Amino acid sequence: MSADLPDRRSVLRLIAAGAAASVSACQRPDDTIHPMVDQPEGTFPGQVRRYATALPLAGYGRGVTGLVVDGRPIKLEGLAAHPASLGATEPFIEAGILDLYDPQRLRAPSGPSGPASWSSLARVLFESVAPRRGKGLALLTGRVTSPTLLARIAALRVQLPGMRHVRWEPFDDDHALAAADAAFGRPLTPRPRLADADVVLLLDSDPLGPGPDQIAHARGWSLRRRRAPMHRMYAAEATPSISGTMADHRIAAGPADLAALCHALAAAMGGAPARIAMPDELARFAADAARDLLAAKGRALVMVGDRQPPSMHAFAAWANGLLRAPQQWIAPVDPDRSSHRDSLSGLAADMHAGRIDTLVVLDSNPAYAAPPQLAFAEAMDRVPLTVAATLFPDETSARAKWKVPIGHPLEGWHDWRAPDGTVSIAQPLVRPFCDTKTPVEVVDLILDAAGGPGALARHRTQWAALDDAGWRHAVATGVVPDSAAAAEHVGEAPLVLPAVAPGRWAVDVRPSPSLFDGRHSTNAWAQECPDPITKEVWGSSARMHPADMAALDLANGDMVAVRHGGRVVLPVRSVEGQARGVVTVATGYGREGAGPVADGFGANAWVLQGTGVPQVSKAAGRIEVVSTQPFFELDGELAKLFPVLAPSAAMPAAKPLPTLLPNPPAKGAPKQWAMAIDTDLCIGCNACILSCQAENNIPAIGPEEMAVGRDMHWLRVDRYEDKGAGGFQPVPCMQCETAPCEPVCPVEASVHDAQGLNVQVYNRCIGTRTCQANCPYKVRRFNFRDYAGSSLWGDAGDASVSAQRNPDVSVRARGVMEKCTYCVQRIEASNREKDAGGVAAPVQTACAAACPTQAIRFGTLDDAPIREARADPRHYALLEELGTRPRTTYLARRRNPGEGA
Amino acid sequence: MIAPHVVDSGRRWTLPLIATLGDVTEAVAAPLMDRRPGRAWWLSVGASAAVTLVGAVAIWFSLTRGPGLWGNNSAVVWGFPIANYVWWIGIGNAGTLISSLLLLTRQKWRASLNRMAEAMTLFAVSMAGIFPILHLGRPMYFYWLAPYPNSMQLWPQWRSALVWDFWAIVSYLLFSIMFFYVGLQPDLATLRDRDGSRGWRRMYGVAAMGWQGTPTQWRAQERLHRTMAAIAVPLVCSVHSIVGLDFAASLMPGWTESIFPPYFVVGALFSGFAMVVLIALIMRRAMGLEGLIVPDHFDAMARVILAASIVMGASYSAEWLSALWSGEAADLRVVRFAFTGPYAPFYWAMLIGNVAAPQLFWAKPLRTSTPVLIGVSVAVLVGMWLERILIITNTLSIGYEPSFWRLYAPTIVDFLILAGTLGGFVLLMLVFARLLPVVSMHETRKLLAEERG
Amino acid sequence: MTVVAIATFADEGSYLRARVRAVAEERRIVGEWLPYAATSLGAGDGEQGIRAAAIVIGLIGGAALMAVTIWSAVVAYPFDAGGRPVFSWPAFIPAPVEFGALCAGFAGLVMLFRNARLTRLHHAAFDFDEVARAAQDSFVLALACDMGADANGALALMATAGAAHSRLIGG
């Protein structure tokens, strides 16, 4: 591969001179990088090349495939070989590509007296830490799974024995590890296999929800759900989560209820006689769950949420042992054995006490997310030398005397371990846009003004065990073979039961499915991505039970003050399925100094990590947080939109509709595209929405336009509630065979092509909007303003963001209607490939490619996945009584309540 | 050859103070040619010009900044512009309809009203014509609706009701101008031949195109006028039917109703008569036409408004009933939403304006009472405008997909554009009143001759 | 020597009487001007061709647009709009109907101008004040007659019929 590189690079340079004039910074990295498959010689402008690499979330790596056109990475897709991707993505990966081009990024180092250089920082650091051999130096990072980074930190510690490395992740796994430590004598991480679980009990656990394991869990869950006999999932949780929505039995349970539930389960499973008074409904839920769990020994699983007390994790360890649950225990992938919280508290205390004189914060934001009682921001002021290395300016860098930019993961060499331990060596896809360094290079800089040999050399050295072929293979495929952690043998866990401690209020701090712990708050796509449950965008609210709201005389949108350690004032939102007494607040909001996209939306939930009794009261004012979906409940006839079936039930056969038109309509080309969406598998994670946004150049339009209700997402994911069985329904264009939008267009902008696509000719559109007025599914989107040409990034403008755009997709002008095209550019690329005599890979739309559960299937009417879906008894078309003959059809949601219900 | 049932009752449509043919000419032409415009006229022109200007600025901003300035959203993609269009075209339809329908049915009393009704048509259609173009996302390409040879070999999409609408508006506007001119030509000759300023007379002379009033000319004019009236009645009905089809030829609940075309036509007649009443009241007072526009005129128009209001009520009931007896959930939802949803106050206001208020006209004294006539006419006009906007928002706010139910709230720009067209309409009427005879003199002469004869 | 006796009448009745008598006396009527389309005019010159032109041209115009429609939608550039037939004839009707009506009106207007011999901004008749009065309030009748007794007879005829004013022109 490498022999031909100079040639190709000179070709690329010529191309770049013309084609990529506007993005002069976009160039392939100087280092040798390896495409996934050997592609035919002779690249041409606009050719899409695919490279394996990885992106981190909470310190864990997830493999991704970068699609690179003319030196620009424009899209991230899943990496099938990687266990945390399995070929699919989730919202954070999809939005990650925008971060690369985000104009809010920190661009160059700056010191206490303004713009500075990396070398001057190195000199200052050296002078500060070398004389005392690292005493008083603290290096604060998030979770580090990177073997190379760990090795560099270890190497640094050899030279600076006084140095302290504190690793702290806002969403930690302290409780799970502590419980395992108590049960088995060593900290271990449970690795549940949902694919093998016939019965699952979730105790405030959200395996299908946001997190580094989301894709793996969702895929496992979906594999099991596809198999008969149907599995069953029980969920007891404080607030509706994705997993709870998908559960067959769900009960709202606050902390005391969850503890009581453990007691009841333990009693039912023969562990303890303890009987605790509890509401009938909860008792019934416990009895049903226990019965099913016991009946499925070997295939039954109990999962506990990370934020639940160690005792509940210990209970789960006991129960899973008893049930011979399909899960492994592995040694923690993060080798640091210290508690996240304690180590950060210790550091903060030392900082307050003046025992730290140099603090280097590496890609972490404690000033924003640390518990309020640590007063971390104030503690930083007591440290003489503070350095914040960060991708985006944030609360911590605002306090730091030195702010230095680290690169986007796609700009440098990295390695990470997946949650199961698998290592990926992530290659850069583009040269750094700004004067940035990778974390490994930043660590190197602490003692070496030259900055070490560079990230590539460090990683190559770290992986010296791989020969050149092995290295190339590992880089090109995105995974280091056989690097997953081995299962640990554990003994029997003793039964431990959590204490039942009722309280009036409990505060539930959860990761935002769009912004996570706050590290995606700067991402405009993420901010505009609707929350799966409330469908809120550009802001957050405090979720409460309607009865609790009534007790405080609160209506939706009224401000509520929540105090637990710190105090936040947020608009309240009543949520069906919220536990009484629990106030749920999502993290990631309430940012300050993080740029125009992040600042000022919602309130910072992390300040609610205090201790003591939470207080909730009504506050003055009102804010309507924008929600893209006003109604969730389907009653009466509306229930037809989202049918919920018993496990083996079938949809009623559709009656053929009387028509004067030729029926079925004549078809053109042999390829007739269609999509089938299994609502029983859709977990509403929004990966498809953002994948579509990245693929199809869909602009983010900002909070004001969203408030008017002008969302531009081509694909929306509707959430519906039905007694006991809600679910998600992604709604892209239905590509109706007898599309109502087409005959009403006066200028032939909306027409049908021979492949069965309902296409929109942007150049021809004059913007009458009649098509959308007449669309029963309301899936067309109108450019009310010049969204593509306007910037959400304040003074920074959007010039750099436009470099992300897919060159195969038109950028739509103001006044033009747009819509889902089934990613026609991909279909046409495949057609061209075939016309050129090549073998075209099967076409996947961006949404189908992203889906972690493979709920979206795409192909021609003759392809097996579509044929099978259309023959499925659960198959139905949305609003088929209107006679639109959609090509996008659905498989009905199922619920498996069991004979008890 | 007058059918017995259309023979006028013993009513007289002129007052005795108009005694001779010359009195008719004087009553109409003197304010135009002999008197300078008064303070009230100048004030009105100033005020309406100012409002028009504000509207023009709002339109300019809309054209340069795009439809984002309005309240429309992804679900309620249509808003004020379409409602304004339908409302204005309704009023615009009424003028020609009134004039031609009354001509065909030989309602002689039309003589003193048809000119202002036709002028109202022209100006209202002009105002209406702004909106279909303004409302476009890319208004500069509106001409793509017309069939013309082009390098892309693309043609209009003839199945679209919007294309029908394009032809309907263009045909109707041009037809109305011709119809207006045919009726106006003899009066232009009158102004040409009357004493007055030389310049004005010369202008009228050119406009009269050499009209003399010979029997041949009169026969040709009369034949053409009636022929055009016979074409105009179905044309007008089809124009507003097509406007109704913009909605009805769809798939949306609350729109897909076969009653829409006739219901739109009656609505147009209804709002048009209300506007004519207002204009006639004002012109009569301002131009001193008490001798030519008599209480019986208003009585007759009030009866038509009353009848139309009953048809409107029946149409609304038919909408509700068809939802009820079809049992279509989506249709029922739209009806329920209309009565109980967030727009319900406007819906009730619409029912009061369009159905309840005109019932006052059952009482004969109220049919000729100026305050009542003004009140009811305004109520009808407001009610009809509310009907237009509610047709759009009720259906689009509560379509098939509950996840996409969205409310509509207009912006200040929406209101300014509406106000601007109202101002423009008033301004045009004011200019018309100073430029052309507001009453058809030759037809009034004939009416007078027959009454006095 | 031929002169013209011209008279104005204040009302239709007297004008009609004069006209009937003039016809009975076989006098040559050289000009008539009326302030409105008197019913008594009856059928006659001027009406011919207006209706026919409107109907024919209206039909031709409508048919032409229908032809354009069908040609462009079926022959020149057929495409699939919502699975509707390429020849969606019911949907093709409204535009030609509207356009046909416009054509009919226009044809009628052209016929009016033709029949009424318009546009003619300069005409000998405009030289006479009587004709100008006709546009205001009067009926005007002009009879050709020989100078002398014949002329006096004409004047007497019109006076007895109730002419408001009469005189002889020319000579």
PDB file of C-alpha atoms in Angstrom, chain A residues 661 737-739 742-743 748 751-752, chain C residues 72 77 79-85:
ATOM      1  CA  LEU A 661     -56.369   4.248 -10.968  1.00  0.00           C
ATOM      2  CA  GLU A 737     -46.431   4.840  -4.697  1.00  0.00           C
ATOM      3  CA  THR A 738     -49.446   7.087  -5.103  1.00  0.00           C
ATOM      4  CA  ALA A 739     -47.859  10.010  -3.349  1.00  0.00           C
ATOM      5  CA  GLU A 742     -46.751  14.791  -6.256  1.00  0.00           C
ATOM      6  CA  PRO A 743     -49.940  15.654  -8.139  1.00  0.00           C
ATOM      7  CA  GLU A 748     -43.015  19.031 -11.171  1.00  0.00           C
ATOM      8  CA  VAL A 751     -42.101  13.556  -8.909  1.00  0.00           C
ATOM      9  CA  HIS A 752     -41.687   9.816  -8.910  1.00  0.00           C
TER      10      HIS A 752
ATOM     11  CA  SER C  72     -46.850  18.527 -22.676  1.00  0.00           C
ATOM     12  CA  TYR C  77     -42.521  15.119 -21.014  1.00  0.00           C
ATOM     13  CA  PHE C  79     -43.637  11.598 -15.844  1.00  0.00           C
ATOM     14  CA  ASP C  80     -45.037   9.819 -12.869  1.00  0.00           C
ATOM     15  CA  ALA C  81     -46.856  12.150 -10.493  1.00  0.00           C
ATOM     16  CA  GLY C  82     -48.129  10.155  -7.588  1.00  0.00           C
ATOM     17  CA  GLY C  83     -48.995   7.143  -9.721  1.00  0.00           C
ATOM     18  CA  ARG C  84     -51.702   9.090 -11.503  1.00  0.00           C
ATOM     19  CA  PRO C  85     -52.261   8.234 -15.150  1.00  0.00           C
TER      20      PRO C  85
END
